[in-house]
mmCIF file of N, CA and C in Angstrom:
data_model
loop_
_atom_site.group_PDB
_atom_site.id
_atom_site.type_symbol
_atom_site.label_atom_id
_atom_site.label_comp_id
_atom_site.label_asym_id
_atom_site.label_seq_id
_atom_site.Cartn_x
_atom_site.Cartn_y
_atom_site.Cartn_z
ATOM 1 N N UNK I 1 97.934 147.087 86.154
ATOM 2 C CA UNK I 1 97.075 147.288 87.303
ATOM 3 C C UNK I 1 96.963 145.957 88.043
ATOM 4 N N UNK I 2 97.016 146.009 89.357
ATOM 5 C CA UNK I 2 96.812 144.817 90.162
ATOM 6 C C UNK I 2 95.352 144.748 90.584
ATOM 7 N N UNK I 3 94.793 143.547 90.455
ATOM 8 C CA UNK I 3 93.391 143.341 90.808
ATOM 9 C C UNK I 3 93.251 142.094 91.671
ATOM 10 N N UNK I 4 92.136 142.017 92.393
ATOM 11 C CA UNK I 4 91.764 140.818 93.142
ATOM 12 C C UNK I 4 90.626 140.167 92.374
ATOM 13 N N UNK I 5 90.785 138.906 92.054
ATOM 14 C CA UNK I 5 89.739 138.201 91.319
ATOM 15 C C UNK I 5 88.616 137.794 92.256
ATOM 16 N N UNK I 6 87.395 138.088 91.858
ATOM 17 C CA UNK I 6 86.209 137.746 92.639
ATOM 18 C C UNK I 6 85.510 136.512 92.089
ATOM 19 N N UNK I 7 86.077 135.947 91.030
ATOM 20 C CA UNK I 7 85.521 134.776 90.367
ATOM 21 C C UNK I 7 86.662 134.114 89.603
ATOM 22 N N UNK I 8 86.511 132.856 89.221
ATOM 23 C CA UNK I 8 87.517 132.193 88.409
ATOM 24 C C UNK I 8 87.469 132.782 87.001
ATOM 25 N N UNK I 9 88.627 133.176 86.490
ATOM 26 C CA UNK I 9 88.725 133.726 85.143
ATOM 27 C C UNK I 9 89.697 132.837 84.374
ATOM 28 N N UNK I 10 89.224 132.266 83.269
ATOM 29 C CA UNK I 10 90.025 131.345 82.473
ATOM 30 C C UNK I 10 91.314 132.026 82.022
ATOM 31 N N UNK I 11 92.417 131.310 82.128
ATOM 32 C CA UNK I 11 93.756 131.768 81.737
ATOM 33 C C UNK I 11 94.264 132.956 82.542
ATOM 34 N N UNK I 12 93.629 133.246 83.678
ATOM 35 C CA UNK I 12 94.075 134.376 84.490
ATOM 36 C C UNK I 12 94.278 133.966 85.940
ATOM 37 N N UNK I 13 93.302 133.302 86.554
ATOM 38 C CA UNK I 13 93.458 132.880 87.943
ATOM 39 C C UNK I 13 92.147 132.481 88.580
ATOM 40 N N UNK I 14 92.238 132.196 89.875
ATOM 41 C CA UNK I 14 91.083 131.737 90.646
ATOM 42 C C UNK I 14 90.635 132.789 91.643
ATOM 43 N N UNK I 15 89.534 132.518 92.291
ATOM 44 C CA UNK I 15 88.955 133.398 93.297
ATOM 45 C C UNK I 15 89.986 133.785 94.352
ATOM 46 N N UNK I 16 90.103 135.074 94.619
ATOM 47 C CA UNK I 16 90.972 135.571 95.676
ATOM 48 C C UNK I 16 92.404 135.840 95.285
ATOM 49 N N UNK I 17 92.809 135.487 94.096
ATOM 50 C CA UNK I 17 94.190 135.722 93.674
ATOM 51 C C UNK I 17 94.391 137.184 93.298
ATOM 52 N N UNK I 18 95.571 137.694 93.607
ATOM 53 C CA UNK I 18 95.953 139.041 93.195
ATOM 54 C C UNK I 18 96.814 138.876 91.954
ATOM 55 N N UNK I 19 96.366 139.452 90.845
ATOM 56 C CA UNK I 19 97.081 139.318 89.575
ATOM 57 C C UNK I 19 97.270 140.684 88.939
ATOM 58 N N UNK I 20 98.233 140.769 88.036
ATOM 59 C CA UNK I 20 98.493 142.001 87.303
ATOM 60 C C UNK I 20 97.978 141.824 85.876
ATOM 61 N N UNK I 21 97.153 142.773 85.437
ATOM 62 C CA UNK I 21 96.619 142.765 84.072
ATOM 63 C C UNK I 21 96.775 144.159 83.476
ATOM 64 N N UNK I 22 96.559 144.263 82.182
ATOM 65 C CA UNK I 22 96.611 145.577 81.536
ATOM 66 C C UNK I 22 95.461 146.436 82.040
ATOM 67 N N UNK I 23 95.712 147.731 82.152
ATOM 68 C CA UNK I 23 94.722 148.664 82.696
ATOM 69 C C UNK I 23 93.388 148.600 81.957
ATOM 70 N N UNK I 24 93.427 148.575 80.642
ATOM 71 C CA UNK I 24 92.200 148.567 79.851
ATOM 72 C C UNK I 24 91.366 147.323 80.072
ATOM 73 N N UNK I 25 92.016 146.180 80.186
ATOM 74 C CA UNK I 25 91.301 144.917 80.421
ATOM 75 C C UNK I 25 90.591 144.961 81.769
ATOM 76 N N UNK I 26 91.259 145.505 82.769
ATOM 77 C CA UNK I 26 90.652 145.602 84.102
ATOM 78 C C UNK I 26 89.505 146.599 84.107
ATOM 79 N N UNK I 27 89.741 147.799 83.584
ATOM 80 C CA UNK I 27 88.725 148.864 83.647
ATOM 81 C C UNK I 27 87.537 148.615 82.739
ATOM 82 N N UNK I 28 87.763 148.031 81.572
ATOM 83 C CA UNK I 28 86.690 147.882 80.589
ATOM 84 C C UNK I 28 85.946 146.551 80.659
ATOM 85 N N UNK I 29 86.555 145.531 81.263
ATOM 86 C CA UNK I 29 85.894 144.226 81.274
ATOM 87 C C UNK I 29 85.775 143.615 82.667
ATOM 88 N N UNK I 30 86.887 143.400 83.348
ATOM 89 C CA UNK I 30 86.851 142.652 84.609
ATOM 90 C C UNK I 30 86.111 143.374 85.726
ATOM 91 N N UNK I 31 86.406 144.636 85.954
ATOM 92 C CA UNK I 31 85.769 145.368 87.054
ATOM 93 C C UNK I 31 84.285 145.628 86.773
ATOM 94 N N UNK I 32 83.903 146.114 85.579
ATOM 95 C CA UNK I 32 82.467 146.337 85.330
ATOM 96 C C UNK I 32 81.625 145.056 85.364
ATOM 97 N N UNK I 33 82.216 143.929 84.988
ATOM 98 C CA UNK I 33 81.450 142.679 84.985
ATOM 99 C C UNK I 33 81.392 142.029 86.367
ATOM 100 N N UNK I 34 82.068 142.612 87.348
ATOM 101 C CA UNK I 34 82.025 142.091 88.710
ATOM 102 C C UNK I 34 82.957 140.922 88.957
ATOM 103 N N UNK I 35 83.882 140.691 88.056
ATOM 104 C CA UNK I 35 84.818 139.578 88.214
ATOM 105 C C UNK I 35 86.077 139.963 88.980
ATOM 106 N N UNK I 36 86.272 141.270 89.215
ATOM 107 C CA UNK I 36 87.485 141.717 89.899
ATOM 108 C C UNK I 36 87.265 143.081 90.526
ATOM 109 N N UNK I 37 88.198 143.453 91.419
ATOM 110 C CA UNK I 37 88.238 144.805 91.964
ATOM 111 C C UNK I 37 89.693 145.194 92.130
ATOM 112 N N UNK I 38 89.951 146.497 92.198
ATOM 113 C CA UNK I 38 91.329 146.975 92.346
ATOM 114 C C UNK I 38 91.951 146.429 93.614
ATOM 115 N N UNK I 39 93.215 146.081 93.547
ATOM 116 C CA UNK I 39 93.921 145.513 94.695
ATOM 117 C C UNK I 39 94.582 146.620 95.509
ATOM 118 N N UNK I 40 93.767 147.389 96.216
ATOM 119 C CA UNK I 40 94.301 148.393 97.130
ATOM 120 C C UNK I 40 94.604 147.702 98.458
ATOM 121 N N UNK I 41 95.346 148.378 99.321
ATOM 122 C CA UNK I 41 95.677 147.784 100.621
ATOM 123 C C UNK I 41 94.419 147.440 101.413
ATOM 124 N N UNK I 42 93.458 148.356 101.413
ATOM 125 C CA UNK I 42 92.226 148.100 102.167
ATOM 126 C C UNK I 42 91.417 146.956 101.552
ATOM 127 N N UNK I 43 91.399 146.858 100.221
ATOM 128 C CA UNK I 43 90.658 145.776 99.565
ATOM 129 C C UNK I 43 91.295 144.422 99.856
ATOM 130 N N UNK I 44 92.618 144.383 99.920
ATOM 131 C CA UNK I 44 93.315 143.128 100.209
ATOM 132 C C UNK I 44 93.031 142.694 101.643
ATOM 133 N N UNK I 45 93.068 143.633 102.590
ATOM 134 C CA UNK I 45 92.775 143.303 103.987
ATOM 135 C C UNK I 45 91.336 142.840 104.140
ATOM 136 N N UNK I 46 90.420 143.497 103.431
ATOM 137 C CA UNK I 46 88.996 143.178 103.505
ATOM 138 C C UNK I 46 88.703 141.788 102.958
ATOM 139 N N UNK I 47 89.409 141.421 101.896
ATOM 140 C CA UNK I 47 89.149 140.141 101.264
ATOM 141 C C UNK I 47 89.720 139.026 102.110
#
């Protein structure tokens, strides 16, 4: 899954970077904790 980082995440990237992570890591940790959101076309344009 591709995500946009909303905060610096150690060993993953910095604010605003689009990175690819495993689906479970994104859905169960990064997105619920507010550290990332899905990298859809509209989300990328918005950011």
